[in-house]
Amino acid sequence: MEGAKQVLQLSDDEFGSVSRLVVKPHEPQIGPSFYEDFALRGIQVDRVEPGLIFCTFKVPPRLIDRTGNLAGGAIANLVDIVGNALIYRIGQPMNVSVDMSISYLSNAKLDDELEVTSRLLGKIGAVSGTSVVIKKKDSGEIVAQGRHSLFSRLKSKI
């Protein structure tokens, strides 16, 4: 427990950096939120096909953990957002994550360029399943692979 506390303890510099953050409020549904801007700034959608999305993402300093790797939470966020993007419809209620499973297979470092591919696995009624694979663009090494189940109030065809 003490080891965990030490790892999670902020240094004075880190505490100062966080306390100086300015978060400007925004109106609902207008522009990206602080969270979206922080987590997704820099992601590029390269290609969209029915049931398939291809993106690239260069690992920025803001998403690196203390060990110099892309943070696990940032990877989970990519699985969540890019998986959800396959079934989200503008003007419709947001989908709700029902289940998410992620296998962390290797590390990504600062400035690594990643390929993020999301594939629709299927849809039954109001539940959709997606698979998201994150791999290094230069080597093809898989960083993480996730499965994401989402519930939508709509039963429209995708």
mmCIF file of C-alpha atoms in Angstrom:
data_model
loop_
_atom_site.group_PDB
_atom_site.id
_atom_site.type_symbol
_atom_site.label_atom_id
_atom_site.label_comp_id
_atom_site.label_asym_id
_atom_site.label_seq_id
_atom_site.Cartn_x
_atom_site.Cartn_y
_atom_site.Cartn_z
ATOM 1 C CA MET A 1 0.000 0.000 0.000
ATOM 2 C CA GLU A 2 2.813 2.403 0.844
ATOM 3 C CA GLY A 3 4.436 1.716 -2.524
ATOM 4 C CA ALA A 4 1.203 2.586 -4.305
ATOM 5 C CA LYS A 5 0.877 5.802 -2.298
ATOM 6 C CA GLN A 6 4.418 6.818 -3.238
ATOM 7 C CA VAL A 7 3.801 6.196 -6.942
ATOM 8 C CA LEU A 8 0.572 8.226 -6.862
ATOM 9 C CA GLN A 9 2.021 11.077 -4.803
ATOM 10 C CA LEU A 10 2.473 14.275 -6.832
ATOM 11 C CA SER A 11 5.715 16.189 -6.662
ATOM 12 C CA ASP A 12 5.518 19.912 -5.860
ATOM 13 C CA ASP A 13 6.115 20.727 -9.552
ATOM 14 C CA GLU A 14 3.373 18.333 -10.688
ATOM 15 C CA PHE A 15 0.959 19.704 -8.090
ATOM 16 C CA GLY A 16 1.741 23.260 -9.225
ATOM 17 C CA SER A 17 1.201 22.359 -12.888
ATOM 18 C CA VAL A 18 -2.198 20.822 -12.199
ATOM 19 C CA SER A 19 -3.303 23.685 -9.954
ATOM 20 C CA ARG A 20 -2.501 26.212 -12.702
ATOM 21 C CA LEU A 21 -4.752 24.527 -15.289
ATOM 22 C CA VAL A 22 -7.527 26.770 -16.536
ATOM 23 C CA VAL A 23 -10.684 24.958 -17.576
ATOM 24 C CA LYS A 24 -13.111 27.162 -19.448
ATOM 25 C CA PRO A 25 -16.744 26.077 -19.293
ATOM 26 C CA HIS A 26 -18.507 25.337 -22.559
ATOM 27 C CA GLU A 27 -22.099 25.027 -23.576
ATOM 28 C CA PRO A 28 -23.385 21.451 -23.894
ATOM 29 C CA GLN A 29 -22.958 19.970 -27.399
ATOM 30 C CA ILE A 30 -20.948 22.974 -28.632
ATOM 31 C CA GLY A 31 -17.283 22.319 -29.281
ATOM 32 C CA PRO A 32 -15.019 19.843 -27.565
ATOM 33 C CA SER A 33 -14.906 19.617 -23.796
ATOM 34 C CA PHE A 34 -11.673 19.994 -21.852
ATOM 35 C CA TYR A 35 -11.571 16.202 -21.540
ATOM 36 C CA GLU A 36 -12.031 15.589 -25.264
ATOM 37 C CA ASP A 37 -9.488 18.236 -26.198
ATOM 38 C CA PHE A 38 -6.948 16.923 -23.675
ATOM 39 C CA ALA A 39 -7.357 13.259 -24.560
ATOM 40 C CA LEU A 40 -7.969 13.384 -28.310
ATOM 41 C CA ARG A 41 -6.155 16.450 -29.612
ATOM 42 C CA GLY A 42 -3.966 15.297 -32.480
ATOM 43 C CA ILE A 43 -5.888 12.185 -33.498
ATOM 44 C CA GLN A 44 -6.349 12.032 -37.251
ATOM 45 C CA VAL A 45 -9.132 10.089 -38.954
ATOM 46 C CA ASP A 46 -7.541 8.621 -42.071
ATOM 47 C CA ARG A 47 -10.363 6.521 -43.502
ATOM 48 C CA VAL A 48 -13.949 5.635 -42.686
ATOM 49 C CA GLU A 49 -15.852 2.723 -44.188
ATOM 50 C CA PRO A 50 -19.085 1.084 -43.037
ATOM 51 C CA GLY A 51 -18.165 -0.665 -39.787
ATOM 52 C CA LEU A 52 -14.521 0.406 -39.943
ATOM 53 C CA ILE A 53 -12.473 3.446 -38.876
ATOM 54 C CA PHE A 54 -8.724 3.971 -39.393
ATOM 55 C CA CYS A 55 -6.941 6.676 -37.371
ATOM 56 C CA THR A 56 -3.384 7.730 -36.623
ATOM 57 C CA PHE A 57 -2.198 9.284 -33.390
ATOM 58 C CA LYS A 58 1.232 10.575 -32.391
ATOM 59 C CA VAL A 59 1.854 10.027 -28.665
ATOM 60 C CA PRO A 60 1.991 13.495 -27.034
ATOM 61 C CA PRO A 61 3.825 14.454 -23.819
ATOM 62 C CA ARG A 62 0.547 15.129 -21.981
ATOM 63 C CA LEU A 63 -0.452 11.430 -22.144
ATOM 64 C CA ILE A 64 2.857 9.940 -20.934
ATOM 65 C CA ASP A 65 3.053 8.349 -17.488
ATOM 66 C CA ARG A 66 5.973 8.557 -15.050
ATOM 67 C CA THR A 67 7.729 5.624 -16.706
ATOM 68 C CA GLY A 68 7.747 7.383 -20.099
ATOM 69 C CA ASN A 69 5.040 5.205 -21.637
ATOM 70 C CA LEU A 70 1.634 6.068 -23.053
ATOM 71 C CA ALA A 71 -0.605 5.915 -19.972
ATOM 72 C CA GLY A 72 -2.978 2.971 -19.614
ATOM 73 C CA GLY A 73 -5.887 5.361 -19.126
ATOM 74 C CA ALA A 74 -5.065 7.089 -22.422
ATOM 75 C CA ILE A 75 -5.138 3.712 -24.169
ATOM 76 C CA ALA A 76 -8.484 2.900 -22.533
ATOM 77 C CA ASN A 77 -9.780 6.276 -23.672
ATOM 78 C CA LEU A 78 -8.774 5.547 -27.281
ATOM 79 C CA VAL A 79 -10.570 2.187 -27.145
ATOM 80 C CA ASP A 80 -13.651 3.879 -25.684
ATOM 81 C CA ILE A 81 -13.854 6.866 -28.035
ATOM 82 C CA VAL A 82 -12.769 5.255 -31.309
ATOM 83 C CA GLY A 83 -14.926 2.187 -30.605
ATOM 84 C CA ASN A 84 -17.920 4.408 -29.872
ATOM 85 C CA ALA A 85 -17.318 6.483 -33.028
ATOM 86 C CA LEU A 86 -18.423 3.526 -35.162
ATOM 87 C CA ILE A 87 -21.974 3.620 -33.860
ATOM 88 C CA TYR A 88 -22.463 7.226 -32.721
ATOM 89 C CA ARG A 89 -24.954 9.269 -34.731
ATOM 90 C CA ILE A 90 -24.945 13.083 -34.676
ATOM 91 C CA GLY A 91 -28.010 14.477 -32.959
ATOM 92 C CA GLN A 92 -28.771 11.185 -31.220
ATOM 93 C CA PRO A 93 -28.250 10.261 -27.549
ATOM 94 C CA MET A 94 -24.758 9.105 -26.622
ATOM 95 C CA ASN A 95 -24.149 5.389 -26.430
ATOM 96 C CA VAL A 96 -23.444 3.877 -23.038
ATOM 97 C CA SER A 97 -20.499 1.556 -22.479
ATOM 98 C CA VAL A 98 -21.698 -1.762 -21.131
ATOM 99 C CA ASP A 99 -18.388 -3.594 -21.067
ATOM 100 C CA MET A 100 -14.816 -2.901 -22.101
ATOM 101 C CA SER A 101 -11.926 -5.348 -22.070
ATOM 102 C CA ILE A 102 -8.373 -4.308 -22.959
ATOM 103 C CA SER A 103 -5.227 -6.372 -23.385
ATOM 104 C CA TYR A 104 -2.097 -4.237 -22.924
ATOM 105 C CA LEU A 105 0.566 -5.978 -24.998
ATOM 106 C CA SER A 106 3.485 -3.546 -25.336
ATOM 107 C CA ASN A 107 4.489 0.047 -24.613
ATOM 108 C CA ALA A 108 4.264 3.165 -26.740
ATOM 109 C CA LYS A 109 6.681 6.009 -26.057
ATOM 110 C CA LEU A 110 6.627 9.751 -26.646
ATOM 111 C CA ASP A 111 6.296 10.634 -30.355
ATOM 112 C CA ASP A 112 5.544 7.040 -31.429
ATOM 113 C CA GLU A 113 3.045 7.157 -34.270
ATOM 114 C CA LEU A 114 0.172 4.773 -33.660
ATOM 115 C CA GLU A 115 -2.467 3.274 -35.923
ATOM 116 C CA VAL A 116 -5.846 2.959 -34.233
ATOM 117 C CA THR A 117 -8.304 0.712 -36.063
ATOM 118 C CA SER A 118 -11.874 0.198 -34.915
ATOM 119 C CA ARG A 119 -14.050 -2.548 -36.380
ATOM 120 C CA LEU A 120 -17.734 -3.258 -35.786
ATOM 121 C CA LEU A 121 -18.067 -6.839 -34.568
ATOM 122 C CA GLY A 122 -21.844 -6.920 -34.647
ATOM 123 C CA LYS A 123 -25.124 -5.536 -33.411
ATOM 124 C CA ILE A 124 -28.008 -7.279 -31.685
ATOM 125 C CA GLY A 125 -30.952 -5.029 -30.885
ATOM 126 C CA ALA A 126 -29.620 -2.032 -28.991
ATOM 127 C CA VAL A 127 -26.203 -3.547 -28.180
ATOM 128 C CA SER A 128 -23.193 -3.192 -30.479
ATOM 129 C CA GLY A 129 -19.737 -4.694 -30.164
ATOM 130 C CA THR A 130 -16.529 -3.157 -31.469
ATOM 131 C CA SER A 131 -12.886 -4.175 -31.566
ATOM 132 C CA VAL A 132 -10.102 -1.592 -31.394
ATOM 133 C CA VAL A 133 -6.478 -2.401 -32.195
ATOM 134 C CA ILE A 134 -3.704 0.081 -31.398
ATOM 135 C CA LYS A 135 -0.346 -0.645 -32.994
ATOM 136 C CA LYS A 136 2.911 1.113 -33.773
ATOM 137 C CA LYS A 137 2.890 2.389 -37.315
ATOM 138 C CA ASP A 138 6.587 1.786 -38.007
ATOM 139 C CA SER A 139 6.862 -1.794 -36.724
ATOM 140 C CA GLY A 140 3.263 -3.058 -36.687
ATOM 141 C CA GLU A 141 3.768 -4.116 -33.047
ATOM 142 C CA ILE A 142 0.429 -4.254 -31.228
ATOM 143 C CA VAL A 143 0.327 -1.943 -28.207
ATOM 144 C CA ALA A 144 -3.193 -2.850 -27.086
ATOM 145 C CA GLN A 145 -6.326 -4.583 -28.257
ATOM 146 C CA GLY A 146 -9.730 -3.840 -26.829
ATOM 147 C CA ARG A 147 -13.314 -5.018 -27.134
ATOM 148 C CA HIS A 148 -16.087 -2.616 -26.361
ATOM 149 C CA SER A 149 -19.808 -3.292 -25.930
ATOM 150 C CA LEU A 150 -22.180 -0.326 -26.146
ATOM 151 C CA PHE A 151 -25.883 0.188 -25.584
ATOM 152 C CA SER A 152 -27.883 2.629 -27.674
ATOM 153 C CA ARG A 153 -31.504 3.621 -27.234
ATOM 154 C CA LEU A 154 -31.830 3.563 -30.988
ATOM 155 C CA LYS A 155 -32.230 0.328 -32.897
ATOM 156 C CA SER A 156 -31.337 1.823 -36.265
ATOM 157 C CA LYS A 157 -29.275 -0.148 -38.753
ATOM 158 C CA ILE A 158 -25.602 0.628 -39.011
#
